[in-house]
XYZ file of C-alpha atoms in Angstrom:
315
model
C 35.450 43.910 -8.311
C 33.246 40.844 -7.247
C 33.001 37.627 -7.925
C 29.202 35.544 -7.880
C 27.293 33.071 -9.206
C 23.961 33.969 -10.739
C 21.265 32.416 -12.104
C 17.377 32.704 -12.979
C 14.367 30.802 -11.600
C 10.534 31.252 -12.192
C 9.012 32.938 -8.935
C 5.745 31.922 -8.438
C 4.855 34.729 -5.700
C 6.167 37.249 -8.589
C 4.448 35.343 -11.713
C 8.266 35.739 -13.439
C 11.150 34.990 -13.938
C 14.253 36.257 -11.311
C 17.285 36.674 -10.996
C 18.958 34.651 -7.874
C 22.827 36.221 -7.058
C 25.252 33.782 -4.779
C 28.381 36.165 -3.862
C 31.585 34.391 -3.052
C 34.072 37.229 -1.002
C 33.772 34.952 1.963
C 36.009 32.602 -0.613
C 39.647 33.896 0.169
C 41.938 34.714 -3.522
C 40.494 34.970 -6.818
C 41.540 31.630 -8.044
C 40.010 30.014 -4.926
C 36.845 31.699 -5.680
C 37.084 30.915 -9.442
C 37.162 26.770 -8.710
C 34.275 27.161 -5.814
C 32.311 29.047 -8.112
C 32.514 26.178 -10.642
C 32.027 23.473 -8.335
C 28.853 25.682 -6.950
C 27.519 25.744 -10.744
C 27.532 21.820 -11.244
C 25.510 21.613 -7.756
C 22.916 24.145 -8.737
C 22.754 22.844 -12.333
C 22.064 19.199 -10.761
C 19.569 20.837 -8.213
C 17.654 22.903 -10.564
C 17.239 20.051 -12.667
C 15.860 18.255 -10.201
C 13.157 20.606 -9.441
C 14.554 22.788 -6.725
C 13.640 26.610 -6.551
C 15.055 28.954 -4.084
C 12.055 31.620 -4.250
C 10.128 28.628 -2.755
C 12.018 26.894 -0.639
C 12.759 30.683 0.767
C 8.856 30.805 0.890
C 7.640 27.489 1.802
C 10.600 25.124 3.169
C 9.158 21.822 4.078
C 8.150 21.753 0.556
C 11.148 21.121 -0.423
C 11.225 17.918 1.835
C 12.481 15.066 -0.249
C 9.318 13.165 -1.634
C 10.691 9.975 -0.815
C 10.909 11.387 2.836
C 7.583 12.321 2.895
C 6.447 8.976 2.036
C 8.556 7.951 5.164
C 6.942 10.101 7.381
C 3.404 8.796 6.207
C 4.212 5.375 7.148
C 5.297 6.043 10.647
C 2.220 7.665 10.630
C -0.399 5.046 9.301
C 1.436 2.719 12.009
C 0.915 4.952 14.631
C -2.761 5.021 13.982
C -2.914 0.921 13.708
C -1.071 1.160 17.348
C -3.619 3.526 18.600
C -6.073 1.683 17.128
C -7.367 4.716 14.691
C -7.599 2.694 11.716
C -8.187 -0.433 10.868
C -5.010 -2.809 10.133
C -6.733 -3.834 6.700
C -7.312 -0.170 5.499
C -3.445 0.278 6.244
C -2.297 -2.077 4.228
C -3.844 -1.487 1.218
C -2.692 2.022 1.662
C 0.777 0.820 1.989
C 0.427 -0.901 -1.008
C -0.724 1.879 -3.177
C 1.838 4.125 -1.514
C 4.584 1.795 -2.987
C 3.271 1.553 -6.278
C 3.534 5.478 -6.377
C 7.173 5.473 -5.491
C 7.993 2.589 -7.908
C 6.319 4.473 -10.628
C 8.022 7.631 -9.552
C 11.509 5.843 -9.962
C 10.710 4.692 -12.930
C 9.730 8.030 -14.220
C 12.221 9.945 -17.381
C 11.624 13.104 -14.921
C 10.650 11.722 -11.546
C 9.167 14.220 -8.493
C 12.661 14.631 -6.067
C 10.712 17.234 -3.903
C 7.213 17.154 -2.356
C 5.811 19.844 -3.487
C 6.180 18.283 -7.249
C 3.426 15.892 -5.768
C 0.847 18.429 -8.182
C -2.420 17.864 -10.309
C -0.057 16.569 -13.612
C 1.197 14.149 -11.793
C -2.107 12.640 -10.133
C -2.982 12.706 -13.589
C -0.424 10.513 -14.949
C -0.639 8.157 -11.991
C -4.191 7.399 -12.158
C -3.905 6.922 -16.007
C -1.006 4.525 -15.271
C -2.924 2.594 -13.033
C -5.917 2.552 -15.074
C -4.331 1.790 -18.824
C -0.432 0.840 -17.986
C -1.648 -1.901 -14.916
C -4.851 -2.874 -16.925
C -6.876 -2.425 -14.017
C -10.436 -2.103 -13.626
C -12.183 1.733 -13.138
C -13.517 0.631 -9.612
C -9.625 0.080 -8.773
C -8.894 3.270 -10.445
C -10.970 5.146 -8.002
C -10.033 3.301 -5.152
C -6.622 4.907 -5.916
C -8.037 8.132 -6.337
C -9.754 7.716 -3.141
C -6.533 7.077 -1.214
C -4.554 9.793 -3.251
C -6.687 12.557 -1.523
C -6.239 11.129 2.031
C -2.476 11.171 1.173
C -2.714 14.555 -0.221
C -4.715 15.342 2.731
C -1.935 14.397 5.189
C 0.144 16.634 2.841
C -1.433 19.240 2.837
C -1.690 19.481 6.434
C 1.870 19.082 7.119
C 2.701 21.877 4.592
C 4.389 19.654 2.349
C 2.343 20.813 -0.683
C 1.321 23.985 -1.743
C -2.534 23.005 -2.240
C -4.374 19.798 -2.845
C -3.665 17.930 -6.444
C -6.700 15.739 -6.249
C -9.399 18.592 -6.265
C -10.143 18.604 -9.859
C -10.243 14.722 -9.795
C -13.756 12.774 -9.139
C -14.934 9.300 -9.153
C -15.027 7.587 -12.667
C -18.944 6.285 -12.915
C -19.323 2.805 -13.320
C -22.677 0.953 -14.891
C -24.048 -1.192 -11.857
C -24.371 -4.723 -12.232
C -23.845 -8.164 -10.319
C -20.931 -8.264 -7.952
C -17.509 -9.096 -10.129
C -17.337 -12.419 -8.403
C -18.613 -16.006 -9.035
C -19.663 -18.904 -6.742
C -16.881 -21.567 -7.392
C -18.407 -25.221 -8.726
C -17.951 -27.907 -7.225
C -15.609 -29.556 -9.656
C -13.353 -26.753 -9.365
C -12.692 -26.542 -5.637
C -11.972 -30.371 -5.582
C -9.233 -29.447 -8.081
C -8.478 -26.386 -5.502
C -8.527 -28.726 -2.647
C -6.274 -31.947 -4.093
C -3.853 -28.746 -5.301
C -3.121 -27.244 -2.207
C -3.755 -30.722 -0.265
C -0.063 -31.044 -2.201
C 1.092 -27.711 -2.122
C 0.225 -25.858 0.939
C -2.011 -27.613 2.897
C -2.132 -24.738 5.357
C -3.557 -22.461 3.524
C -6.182 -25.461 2.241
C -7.079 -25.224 6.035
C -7.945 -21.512 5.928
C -9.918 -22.113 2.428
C -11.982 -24.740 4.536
C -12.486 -22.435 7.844
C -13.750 -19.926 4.739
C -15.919 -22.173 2.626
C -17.312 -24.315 5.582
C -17.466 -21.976 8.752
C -17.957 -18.910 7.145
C -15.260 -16.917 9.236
C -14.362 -13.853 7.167
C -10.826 -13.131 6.126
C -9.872 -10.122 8.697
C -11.411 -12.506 11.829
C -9.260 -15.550 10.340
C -5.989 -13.572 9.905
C -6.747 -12.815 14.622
C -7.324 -16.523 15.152
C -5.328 -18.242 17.676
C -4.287 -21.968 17.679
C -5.926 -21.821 21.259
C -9.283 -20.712 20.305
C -9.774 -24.225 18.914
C -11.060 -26.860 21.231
C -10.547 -30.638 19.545
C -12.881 -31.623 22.711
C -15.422 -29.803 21.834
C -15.608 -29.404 18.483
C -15.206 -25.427 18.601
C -14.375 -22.770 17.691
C -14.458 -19.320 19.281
C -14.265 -15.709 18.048
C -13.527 -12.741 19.765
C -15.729 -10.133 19.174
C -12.795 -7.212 19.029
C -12.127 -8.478 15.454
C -15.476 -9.781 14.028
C -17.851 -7.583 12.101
C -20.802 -7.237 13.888
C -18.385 -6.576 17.269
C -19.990 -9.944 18.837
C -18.729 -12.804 20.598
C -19.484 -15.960 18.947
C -18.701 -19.751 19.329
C -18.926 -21.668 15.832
C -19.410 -25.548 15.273
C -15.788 -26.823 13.497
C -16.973 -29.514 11.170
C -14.419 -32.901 11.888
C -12.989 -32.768 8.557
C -11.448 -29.801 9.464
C -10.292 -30.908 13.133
C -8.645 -34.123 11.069
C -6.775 -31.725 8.518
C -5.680 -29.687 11.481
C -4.685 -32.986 13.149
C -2.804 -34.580 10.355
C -0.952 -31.407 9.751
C -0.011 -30.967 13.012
C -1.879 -27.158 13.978
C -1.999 -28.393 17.548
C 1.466 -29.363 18.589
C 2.423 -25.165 18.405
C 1.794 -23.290 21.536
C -1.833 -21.972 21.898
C -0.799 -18.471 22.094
C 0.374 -18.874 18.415
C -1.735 -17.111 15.562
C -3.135 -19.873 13.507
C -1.903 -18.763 10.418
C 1.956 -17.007 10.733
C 4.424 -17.176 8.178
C 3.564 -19.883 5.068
C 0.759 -19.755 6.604
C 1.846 -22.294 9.459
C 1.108 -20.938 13.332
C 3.423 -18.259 14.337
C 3.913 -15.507 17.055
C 3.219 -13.120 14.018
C 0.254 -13.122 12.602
C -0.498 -12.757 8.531
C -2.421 -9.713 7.150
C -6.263 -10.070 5.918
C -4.665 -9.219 2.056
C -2.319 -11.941 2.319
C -5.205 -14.590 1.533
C -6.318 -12.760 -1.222
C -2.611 -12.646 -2.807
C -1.630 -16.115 -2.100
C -5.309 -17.162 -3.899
C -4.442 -14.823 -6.438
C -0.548 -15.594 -7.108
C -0.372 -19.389 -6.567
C -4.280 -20.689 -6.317
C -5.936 -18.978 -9.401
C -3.350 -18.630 -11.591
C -1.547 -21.902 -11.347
C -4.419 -23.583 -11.930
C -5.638 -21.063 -14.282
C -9.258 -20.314 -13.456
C -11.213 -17.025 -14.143
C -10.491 -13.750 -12.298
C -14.340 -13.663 -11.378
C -13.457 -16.977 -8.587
C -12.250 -14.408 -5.630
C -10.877 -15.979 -2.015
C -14.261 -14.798 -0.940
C -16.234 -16.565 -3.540
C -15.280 -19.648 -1.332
């Protein structure tokens, strides 16, 4: 006398399982009704598979919001707060870059998370152990992660996208305290850094001198402007928006550094240029603070193969 599609699905409000009835009289004829009914199957099969469950999205809709959509929505708003200057650029970053690791490891996943509410304690689990034992990182790494997954699940939380926060159960993994994980570089090894990248990319040799020599930190280096120079006077000056201590300053510039950024021409690009752009050459765009640290990482420390301990900063 009627013609459906049924199905079960675990409701969570209920604590069992129930049964979910799609009629299909709006269909016109029987046999019309017998091929949408099929093609209605595959499509809840597929969904079902994937995660979905109509006693929650019928509860809780914007859990159902595509993870990877989500993770969109984050973004846009980590920007926003860079714009509004609610964050600093450097903090963004590195969440950016933990936020794609996540999605990369979700992809890669047998059983990956399609909805946002799948974002649960079992899988902060598995992500933390990944980054711990599959990236062979360190545990101060791990709970940097762990640090940024609760602000994310925060932000989740908050915008309903989750049912209640994953990270809860999860604390800090203790680590033994001991010297800083960094050691000062000899001198025999930054010649070989310095007739290296003298070759390579003497650019970024010039921000490894402004470093070793001037001691102007990474995040005030990466806000430098070919104009802040002065080949007159032999200066250098620093805008206190983007310093630590919030001060102006004006800083000596050694003349082995005014002849590197002579010979490799720093002061034939407009003064309104960032010092260091793209390859590191002046540009209208300026480079992150973390892209020192991953150039010294990719193509300094590992080409010429020194220790992990010799960090950009140990310069």
């Amino acid at each position: 006398s009627e013609c459906y599609v049924s199905f079960s699905a675990f409701d969570p409000v209920r604590g069992c399982m129930r049964m979910k009835k799609i009629m299909l009289g709006h269909v016109k004829g029987k046999k019309n009704q017998k091929i949408h009914g099929e093609h209605l199957v595959k499509r809840l099969a597929e969904k079902l598979m994937n995660g979905w469950n109509p006693w929650i999205e019928a509860e809780s809709p914007k859990e159902y919001t595509p993870f990877e959509d989500a993770c969109a929505k984050y973004s846009e708003y980590l920007f926003k707060l860079v714009r509004e200057g609610g964050m600093r650029e450097e903090t963004i970053v590195g969440y950016l870059s933990k936020l794609k690791i996540l999605k990369e490891w979700n992809r890669e996943r047998e059983i990956g998370m399609t909805y946002s509410y799948q974002f649960n304690t079992k899988v902060v689990g598995e992500f933390l152990d990944y980054v711990l034992i599959d990236r062979n990182t360190t545990l101060l790494t791990r709970n940097h992660y762990l640090a940024w997954l609760k602000v994310f699940s925060k932000y989740l939380l908050e915008r309903q996208y989750i049912p209640s926060d994953p990270t809860q159960s999860f604390s800090n993994t203790r680590i033994k305290k001991g010297r800083k994980d960094r050691d000062i570089i000899p001198d025999r090894i930054l010649k070989q850094i310095h007739q290296h990248l003298m070759v390579n990319q003497p650019y970024f040799l010039l921000a490894c001198q402004i470093l070793h020599y001037m001691f102007v930190r990474p995040r005030e280096m990466s806000f430098l402007k070919v104009g802040d120079f002065s080949v007159e006077k032999k200066t250098l000056s620093l805008d206190g928006n983007h310093t630590k201590n919030h001060n102006d300053a004006v800083i000596t510039v050694p003349d082995h550094i005014i002849k590197l950024m002579i010979e490799i021409g720093i002061f034939d690009y407009p003064n309104s240029y960032y010092l260091f752009g793209n390859d590191f050459m002046p540009g209208a765009k300026r480079r992150s603070e973390k892209a020192f640290r991953d150039y010294w990482v990719k193509y300094v420390r590992k080409e010429l193969g020194f220790s992990d301990r010799y960090k950009f900063y140990s310069l």
